[in-house]
Amino acid sequence: MTERPRIRFPRARLWRLARVQFGMVALAWGGALALRAADAADAQHDLLAGNYTDVIDHAKAALQDPAAPTEWSPLLVKALLAVGRNADASTAMTEALRRDPASIQLRWLARDVDYANDHPEAAVQRVDEIRRLVEMRQWMYRTPADLVIFGRVALLLGADPKDVLEKLYGTALKSDPKLREGYLARGELALDKHDFALAAKAFEEGLKELPGDPDLESGRAEAYASGETEAALKALTAALKTNPRHVPSLLQLADHHVDAEEYAEAAKVIDQVIAVNPTQPDAWAYRAVLAHLRNDIFTETSARAQALRTWQTNPRVDWLIGRKLAQKYRFAEAATYQRRALAFDSSYLPASAELASDLLRLGQEDEGWKLAQAVHDKDDYDVEAYNLLTLHDTMAKYATVTSDDFVIRMAAPEAAIYGPRVLDLLTRAKAKLTAKYGVELARPTYVEIFADQKDFAVRTFGMPDIGGFLGVCFGRVVTANSPATSGHPTNWESVLWHEFCHVVTLQLTRNKMPRWLSEGISVYEESQADPAWGMHLDPSYRAMIMKDELTPVGSLSAAFLAPKTPEYLQFAYLESSMVVDFIVSRFGIDHLRGVLTDLRDGQEINAALEKNVEPLEKLDKEFAAFAHERAERLASKLDWEKPDPDLLLPDAAEELAAWEKKHPDNYWLMNIRAQRLVAEKKWAEAKALLARSVELYPGQAGTETGYRPLTMALHELGDTAGERRVLTTWAAVDDEAPDAYLRLMDLAAADQDWPTVARNAERYLEVNPLVAPPYRYLAQASTATGDVTTAVGAWRTLLQLDPPDPADAHFQLAELLHRQGSPDEARRQTLLALEEAPRYREALHLLTELHRDETDTATKAEAAVPLAPQKPGEPARQP
């Protein structure tokens, strides 16, 4: 958690009591307390294993004895709550407090009982009861378990979380390293503050001492859920192995299925929860979410009412429904639910935080930022709120580029360099895509481009350490990383086109579309805008298709949630775009629009596909055939069989030669041999192999392309014409090859082929608009072709990038401005050139010419002024 310099409790008396306990607890409790009866210990084991009925029966029998150990009472209450027998739990708690009225552990548990029986006022009163008991009889509450309860109460009373974490929970666990309540409390505090790394650490440490504990495993799963799905699912599996009826783990599993759009599976898991506990409010909240997603308003209302049955003003119910809807990009509906939660309890910070996030993603920034500030003011340890407020200070310094349709926010230096290019791209995307899909967009669309990847992650996800995303669209708000943040070439124009396509389809469907279809259309539209953009089949994806690794269309959204490797995630994007391509090529764009319209009107995706395309089973079969045909067509004359790795060993030369004889034009072997030849600088032999490779597979792109080493070989062999031909082919198929574009500009400029220079300068700027060379080439090409406006813009931009020869840039700009008829600005640029290079002869000549033109203009203007009539007696006047 974020460090804070002060230590502060809200009540001095409570703080003094804590200090007394810190000194006494180590003396009083050198080791962990064990249950005083073996059968109670067995019952605790049964409770964790989910044998709730057995625990209830044994506890009731044991408590028939007035002298029964007090440990039986909380076991009975917890088991009754676990199965939804809330009224019985209240009766049992009354009896438990009669037996042990001084127990603060019982009174803390009584809060849960009160809430479960719709007595929130009584639950709040329990906190004050615990406070008063501890203040009056501090000598009674020295156990590590009591110290944990004291810490929980202190947090509710406003204590500093860092103090509670270190000086209460830390002390308790030091005294009793097997105190499960200590690890749970520590992990839950970190989760509440969105410090997931600290939460994971707490639960991991607890599991070292208490392996297999389902509550700790479930906590670990929650800590990992935001970024490490595979680890989270592994923890849930471990928890459910110990206790198949473990409600917190089942609820997380249902949550996972909802995220993956596996709604039938989610419903089954929710049924399991309700079978264990018919009154479990979260389970009914999830049912309401599922009903909302299928546009079943009656069931949604009914499920929400059931969720509120045990506690009619429980803010968590609406918070949970709203949170899940927001994760489905239903931000308007989500905000409505968060406002309902706050109507129940205006101090419920999770709802305030979620509402702030929803509003910011809806573009309602004034209220959103105010709410984020309010959350931070009330809880300055909430990591997400702290991150957002820090980001707000950064964004306050951003520049804004606007039109009627767009509000673009960027770091000021970047806005000055390529802000107009961003606006031009988005304007073109809007004109093309809104017409194609027949949608009228809400205006304006907000686009935020971040020069720091951590700022992008905070704005998008609330946390700074989430990578792997280039851009995200929320429907009306788009966030994107600046080209400056990328460690490898990335076509930012393609990224923004992709994200704006999301704006179109999400608004068309009112955010009611599965993830696979949303991503699939955006990737598809990239390639429609420019054939080099988007994703294309490559050898790896071809192999995955040929191995029948396609995901069924109905499960494609799940492929984005927990892919086996990053490559499989990318394959999910490609496959989704291929499904869209299949629908459009086979049935037409009108049928795709029909699917989107029906989604907007509340139909489920399968029904919309069946109505506008074909039934899912048939679609899966025909799409698989379509994908296989595309894969087989990829460089069909190449041999794609991979050689056995043993054949590549130094002592297997004869076997390799025999294999190669049977497999001429083998893609993999040609590349391996070419790499070796390049390393050995055998350029002529490498050229022959690589030329054959790109001849058979001309669409090669990316880091593994054969074009790069081929151009290197041609360059080394002095074949400039051949190098240029290969570069031209490469540049046409690869949208992220700035080294190819730059070399092609060099060669084309030498040949004075200015259209080719300009085209490749534009290509380079699609990847990196923050460096000088492409602007200089663009300025030269535009000047040569008479496009003075573009040339002026290029020289102006170049001057902002600290070029190596600023005097020449100022002079070239001055000449163009002079030609445009802007003498004052031309003079200023000429003087700036002379300031850099006082003896710059051409600049001196231009300054003289500008002065002469100014003098001539003034003389002509004076001559054009008519003389007033001469009065009698005045001397004669000359014009």
CSV table of N, CA, C and O in Angstrom, one decimal, residues 580-653:
chain,number,residue,atom,x,y,z
A,580,VAL,N,-16.0,-12.7,-38.9
A,580,VAL,CA,-16.6,-11.5,-39.4
A,580,VAL,C,-16.4,-11.5,-41.0
A,580,VAL,O,-17.4,-11.3,-41.7
A,581,ASP,N,-15.2,-11.8,-41.4
A,581,ASP,CA,-14.9,-11.8,-42.8
A,581,ASP,C,-15.8,-12.9,-43.5
A,581,ASP,O,-16.3,-12.7,-44.6
A,582,PHE,N,-15.9,-14.0,-42.8
A,582,PHE,CA,-16.8,-15.1,-43.4
A,582,PHE,C,-18.2,-14.7,-43.5
A,582,PHE,O,-18.9,-14.9,-44.6
A,583,ILE,N,-18.8,-14.0,-42.5
A,583,ILE,CA,-20.2,-13.6,-42.5
A,583,ILE,C,-20.4,-12.5,-43.7
A,583,ILE,O,-21.3,-12.6,-44.5
A,584,VAL,N,-19.4,-11.6,-43.8
A,584,VAL,CA,-19.6,-10.5,-44.8
A,584,VAL,C,-19.4,-11.1,-46.2
A,584,VAL,O,-20.2,-10.8,-47.1
A,585,SER,N,-18.4,-11.9,-46.4
A,585,SER,CA,-18.1,-12.5,-47.7
A,585,SER,C,-19.2,-13.5,-48.2
A,585,SER,O,-19.5,-13.5,-49.4
A,586,ARG,N,-19.8,-14.2,-47.2
A,586,ARG,CA,-20.8,-15.2,-47.6
A,586,ARG,C,-22.2,-14.7,-47.6
A,586,ARG,O,-23.0,-15.0,-48.5
A,587,PHE,N,-22.5,-13.7,-46.7
A,587,PHE,CA,-23.9,-13.3,-46.6
A,587,PHE,C,-24.1,-11.8,-46.9
A,587,PHE,O,-25.2,-11.3,-47.1
A,588,GLY,N,-23.0,-11.0,-46.8
A,588,GLY,CA,-23.1,-9.6,-47.1
A,588,GLY,C,-23.1,-8.7,-45.8
A,588,GLY,O,-23.5,-9.2,-44.7
A,589,ILE,N,-22.7,-7.5,-46.0
A,589,ILE,CA,-22.6,-6.5,-44.8
A,589,ILE,C,-24.0,-6.3,-44.2
A,589,ILE,O,-24.1,-6.0,-43.0
A,590,ASP,N,-25.0,-6.3,-45.0
A,590,ASP,CA,-26.4,-6.1,-44.4
A,590,ASP,C,-26.7,-7.1,-43.4
A,590,ASP,O,-27.4,-6.8,-42.4
A,591,HIS,N,-26.3,-8.4,-43.5
A,591,HIS,CA,-26.6,-9.4,-42.5
A,591,HIS,C,-25.8,-9.2,-41.3
A,591,HIS,O,-26.3,-9.4,-40.2
A,592,LEU,N,-24.5,-8.7,-41.4
A,592,LEU,CA,-23.8,-8.3,-40.2
A,592,LEU,C,-24.4,-7.2,-39.5
A,592,LEU,O,-24.6,-7.2,-38.2
A,593,ARG,N,-24.9,-6.2,-40.2
A,593,ARG,CA,-25.6,-5.0,-39.6
A,593,ARG,C,-26.9,-5.6,-38.9
A,593,ARG,O,-27.3,-5.1,-37.8
A,594,GLY,N,-27.5,-6.5,-39.5
A,594,GLY,CA,-28.7,-7.1,-38.9
A,594,GLY,C,-28.4,-7.8,-37.6
A,594,GLY,O,-29.2,-7.6,-36.6
A,595,VAL,N,-27.3,-8.5,-37.5
A,595,VAL,CA,-26.9,-9.0,-36.2
A,595,VAL,C,-26.7,-8.0,-35.1
A,595,VAL,O,-27.3,-8.1,-34.0
A,596,LEU,N,-26.1,-6.9,-35.5
A,596,LEU,CA,-25.8,-5.8,-34.5
A,596,LEU,C,-27.1,-5.1,-34.1
A,596,LEU,O,-27.3,-4.8,-32.9
A,597,THR,N,-28.0,-4.9,-35.0
A,597,THR,CA,-29.3,-4.3,-34.7
A,597,THR,C,-30.1,-5.2,-33.8
A,597,THR,O,-30.7,-4.7,-32.8
A,598,ASP,N,-30.1,-6.5,-34.0
A,598,ASP,CA,-30.9,-7.4,-33.1
A,598,ASP,C,-30.2,-7.4,-31.7
A,598,ASP,O,-30.9,-7.5,-30.7
A,599,LEU,N,-28.9,-7.3,-31.7
A,599,LEU,CA,-28.3,-7.3,-30.4
A,599,LEU,C,-28.7,-6.0,-29.6
A,599,LEU,O,-29.0,-6.1,-28.4
A,600,ARG,N,-28.8,-4.9,-30.3
A,600,ARG,CA,-29.2,-3.7,-29.7
A,600,ARG,C,-30.6,-3.8,-29.2
A,600,ARG,O,-30.9,-3.3,-28.1
A,601,ASP,N,-31.5,-4.6,-29.9
A,601,ASP,CA,-32.9,-4.7,-29.4
A,601,ASP,C,-33.0,-5.8,-28.4
A,601,ASP,O,-34.2,-6.1,-28.0
A,602,GLY,N,-31.9,-6.4,-27.9
A,602,GLY,CA,-32.0,-7.3,-26.8
A,602,GLY,C,-31.9,-8.7,-27.1
A,602,GLY,O,-32.0,-9.6,-26.1
A,603,GLN,N,-31.8,-9.1,-28.3
A,603,GLN,CA,-31.6,-10.5,-28.7
A,603,GLN,C,-30.3,-11.1,-28.2
A,603,GLN,O,-29.3,-10.3,-28.2
A,604,GLU,N,-30.2,-12.3,-27.8
A,604,GLU,CA,-28.9,-13.0,-27.5
A,604,GLU,C,-28.2,-13.2,-28.8
A,604,GLU,O,-28.8,-13.3,-29.9
A,605,ILE,N,-26.9,-13.3,-28.7
A,605,ILE,CA,-26.0,-13.5,-29.9
A,605,ILE,C,-26.4,-14.7,-30.8
A,605,ILE,O,-26.5,-14.6,-32.0
A,606,ASN,N,-26.6,-15.8,-30.1
A,606,ASN,CA,-26.9,-17.0,-30.9
A,606,ASN,C,-28.2,-16.8,-31.7
A,606,ASN,O,-28.3,-17.2,-32.9
A,607,ALA,N,-29.2,-16.2,-31.1
A,607,ALA,CA,-30.5,-16.0,-31.8
A,607,ALA,C,-30.3,-15.0,-32.9
A,607,ALA,O,-30.9,-15.1,-34.0
A,608,ALA,N,-29.5,-13.9,-32.7
A,608,ALA,CA,-29.2,-12.9,-33.7
A,608,ALA,C,-28.5,-13.6,-34.9
A,608,ALA,O,-28.8,-13.3,-36.1
A,609,LEU,N,-27.5,-14.4,-34.6
A,609,LEU,CA,-26.8,-15.1,-35.7
A,609,LEU,C,-27.7,-16.0,-36.5
A,609,LEU,O,-27.7,-16.1,-37.7
A,610,GLU,N,-28.6,-16.8,-35.8
A,610,GLU,CA,-29.5,-17.7,-36.5
A,610,GLU,C,-30.5,-16.9,-37.4
A,610,GLU,O,-30.8,-17.4,-38.5
A,611,LYS,N,-30.9,-15.8,-36.9
A,611,LYS,CA,-31.9,-15.0,-37.7
A,611,LYS,C,-31.2,-14.4,-38.9
A,611,LYS,O,-31.8,-14.4,-40.0
A,612,ASN,N,-30.0,-13.9,-38.7
A,612,ASN,CA,-29.4,-13.1,-39.8
A,612,ASN,C,-28.3,-13.9,-40.6
A,612,ASN,O,-28.0,-13.5,-41.7
A,613,VAL,N,-27.8,-14.9,-40.0
A,613,VAL,CA,-26.7,-15.7,-40.7
A,613,VAL,C,-27.2,-17.1,-40.9
A,613,VAL,O,-27.7,-17.5,-41.9
A,614,GLU,N,-27.0,-17.9,-39.9
A,614,GLU,CA,-27.4,-19.3,-39.9
A,614,GLU,C,-27.2,-19.9,-38.5
A,614,GLU,O,-26.5,-19.3,-37.6
A,615,PRO,N,-27.8,-21.0,-38.1
A,615,PRO,CA,-27.7,-21.6,-36.8
A,615,PRO,C,-26.2,-21.8,-36.4
A,615,PRO,O,-25.4,-22.1,-37.3
A,616,LEU,N,-26.0,-21.7,-35.1
A,616,LEU,CA,-24.6,-21.7,-34.7
A,616,LEU,C,-23.9,-23.0,-35.1
A,616,LEU,O,-22.7,-23.0,-35.5
A,617,GLU,N,-24.5,-24.2,-35.0
A,617,GLU,CA,-23.9,-25.4,-35.3
A,617,GLU,C,-23.4,-25.4,-36.8
A,617,GLU,O,-22.3,-25.9,-37.1
A,618,LYS,N,-24.3,-24.9,-37.7
A,618,LYS,CA,-23.9,-24.9,-39.1
A,618,LYS,C,-22.9,-23.8,-39.3
A,618,LYS,O,-21.9,-24.0,-40.1
A,619,LEU,N,-23.0,-22.7,-38.6
A,619,LEU,CA,-22.0,-21.6,-38.7
A,619,LEU,C,-20.6,-22.2,-38.3
A,619,LEU,O,-19.6,-21.9,-39.0
A,620,ASP,N,-20.5,-22.9,-37.2
A,620,ASP,CA,-19.2,-23.4,-36.8
A,620,ASP,C,-18.6,-24.3,-37.9
A,620,ASP,O,-17.4,-24.2,-38.2
A,621,LYS,N,-19.5,-25.2,-38.4
A,621,LYS,CA,-19.0,-26.2,-39.4
A,621,LYS,C,-18.5,-25.4,-40.7
A,621,LYS,O,-17.4,-25.7,-41.2
A,622,GLU,N,-19.3,-24.5,-41.2
A,622,GLU,CA,-18.9,-23.8,-42.4
A,622,GLU,C,-17.8,-22.9,-42.2
A,622,GLU,O,-16.9,-22.7,-43.1
A,623,PHE,N,-17.7,-22.2,-41.0
A,623,PHE,CA,-16.6,-21.3,-40.8
A,623,PHE,C,-15.3,-22.1,-40.7
A,623,PHE,O,-14.2,-21.7,-41.2
A,624,ALA,N,-15.3,-23.3,-40.1
A,624,ALA,CA,-14.1,-24.1,-40.0
A,624,ALA,C,-13.6,-24.5,-41.3
A,624,ALA,O,-12.4,-24.4,-41.6
A,625,ALA,N,-14.5,-24.8,-42.3
A,625,ALA,CA,-14.1,-25.1,-43.6
A,625,ALA,C,-13.5,-23.9,-44.3
A,625,ALA,O,-12.5,-24.0,-45.0
A,626,PHE,N,-14.1,-22.7,-44.1
A,626,PHE,CA,-13.7,-21.5,-44.6
A,626,PHE,C,-12.2,-21.2,-44.1
A,626,PHE,O,-11.3,-20.8,-44.9
A,627,ALA,N,-12.0,-21.3,-42.8
A,627,ALA,CA,-10.7,-21.0,-42.2
A,627,ALA,C,-9.7,-22.0,-42.7
A,627,ALA,O,-8.5,-21.6,-43.0
A,628,HIS,N,-10.0,-23.3,-42.8
A,628,HIS,CA,-9.1,-24.3,-43.4
A,628,HIS,C,-8.7,-24.0,-44.8
A,628,HIS,O,-7.5,-24.1,-45.2
A,629,GLU,N,-9.7,-23.5,-45.6
A,629,GLU,CA,-9.4,-23.2,-47.0
A,629,GLU,C,-8.4,-22.0,-47.1
A,629,GLU,O,-7.5,-22.0,-47.9
A,630,ARG,N,-8.7,-21.0,-46.2
A,630,ARG,CA,-7.8,-19.8,-46.2
A,630,ARG,C,-6.4,-20.3,-45.8
A,630,ARG,O,-5.4,-19.8,-46.3
A,631,ALA,N,-6.3,-21.1,-44.8
A,631,ALA,CA,-5.0,-21.6,-44.3
A,631,ALA,C,-4.2,-22.4,-45.4
A,631,ALA,O,-3.0,-22.2,-45.6
A,632,GLU,N,-5.0,-23.2,-46.1
A,632,GLU,CA,-4.3,-24.0,-47.1
A,632,GLU,C,-3.9,-23.1,-48.3
A,632,GLU,O,-2.9,-23.4,-49.0
A,633,ARG,N,-4.6,-22.0,-48.5
A,633,ARG,CA,-4.2,-21.1,-49.6
A,633,ARG,C,-3.0,-20.3,-49.3
A,633,ARG,O,-2.3,-19.7,-50.2
A,634,LEU,N,-2.6,-20.2,-48.0
A,634,LEU,CA,-1.5,-19.3,-47.6
A,634,LEU,C,-0.2,-20.0,-48.2
A,634,LEU,O,0.2,-21.1,-47.8
A,635,ALA,N,0.4,-19.3,-49.1
A,635,ALA,CA,1.7,-19.8,-49.7
A,635,ALA,C,1.6,-21.3,-50.1
A,635,ALA,O,2.4,-22.1,-49.6
A,636,SER,N,0.6,-21.6,-50.9
A,636,SER,CA,0.2,-23.0,-51.1
A,636,SER,C,1.4,-23.8,-51.7
A,636,SER,O,1.4,-25.1,-51.6
A,637,LYS,N,2.3,-23.2,-52.4
A,637,LYS,CA,3.4,-23.9,-53.1
A,637,LYS,C,4.5,-24.2,-52.1
A,637,LYS,O,5.5,-24.9,-52.5
A,638,LEU,N,4.5,-23.6,-50.9
A,638,LEU,CA,5.5,-23.9,-49.9
A,638,LEU,C,5.2,-25.3,-49.2
A,638,LEU,O,4.1,-25.7,-49.1
A,639,ASP,N,6.3,-25.9,-48.8
A,639,ASP,CA,6.2,-27.1,-48.0
A,639,ASP,C,6.2,-26.6,-46.5
A,639,ASP,O,7.2,-26.0,-46.1
A,640,TRP,N,5.1,-26.9,-45.8
A,640,TRP,CA,5.0,-26.4,-44.4
A,640,TRP,C,5.4,-27.4,-43.3
A,640,TRP,O,5.3,-27.1,-42.1
A,641,GLU,N,5.8,-28.6,-43.7
A,641,GLU,CA,6.1,-29.6,-42.7
A,641,GLU,C,7.4,-29.2,-41.9
A,641,GLU,O,8.4,-28.8,-42.6
A,642,LYS,N,7.3,-29.2,-40.6
A,642,LYS,CA,8.5,-28.8,-39.8
A,642,LYS,C,9.5,-30.0,-39.7
A,642,LYS,O,9.1,-31.1,-39.4
A,643,PRO,N,10.8,-29.7,-40.0
A,643,PRO,CA,11.7,-30.8,-39.8
A,643,PRO,C,11.9,-31.2,-38.4
A,643,PRO,O,11.8,-30.4,-37.5
A,644,ASP,N,12.3,-32.5,-38.1
A,644,ASP,CA,12.6,-32.9,-36.8
A,644,ASP,C,13.8,-32.2,-36.3
A,644,ASP,O,14.8,-32.0,-37.0
A,645,PRO,N,13.8,-31.6,-35.1
A,645,PRO,CA,14.9,-30.9,-34.6
A,645,PRO,C,16.3,-31.6,-34.6
A,645,PRO,O,17.3,-31.0,-34.8
A,646,ASP,N,16.2,-33.0,-34.5
A,646,ASP,CA,17.4,-33.8,-34.6
A,646,ASP,C,18.1,-33.6,-35.9
A,646,ASP,O,19.3,-33.8,-36.0
A,647,LEU,N,17.3,-33.4,-37.0
A,647,LEU,CA,17.9,-33.2,-38.3
A,647,LEU,C,18.8,-32.0,-38.4
A,647,LEU,O,19.7,-31.9,-39.3
A,648,LEU,N,18.6,-31.1,-37.5
A,648,LEU,CA,19.4,-29.8,-37.5
A,648,LEU,C,20.7,-29.8,-36.8
A,648,LEU,O,21.4,-28.9,-36.7
A,649,LEU,N,21.0,-31.0,-36.1
A,649,LEU,CA,22.2,-31.1,-35.3
A,649,LEU,C,23.4,-31.2,-36.3
A,649,LEU,O,23.3,-31.7,-37.4
A,650,PRO,N,24.6,-30.8,-35.8
A,650,PRO,CA,25.8,-30.8,-36.7
A,650,PRO,C,26.1,-32.2,-37.3
A,650,PRO,O,26.6,-32.3,-38.4
A,651,ASP,N,25.8,-33.2,-36.6
A,651,ASP,CA,26.2,-34.6,-37.1
A,651,ASP,C,25.2,-35.2,-37.9
A,651,ASP,O,25.2,-36.4,-38.2
A,652,ALA,N,24.1,-34.5,-38.3
A,652,ALA,CA,23.0,-35.1,-39.1
A,652,ALA,C,22.9,-34.5,-40.5
A,652,ALA,O,21.9,-34.4,-41.1
A,653,ALA,N,24.1,-34.1,-41.0
A,653,ALA,CA,24.1,-33.4,-42.3
A,653,ALA,C,23.6,-34.3,-43.4
A,653,ALA,O,22.8,-33.9,-44.3
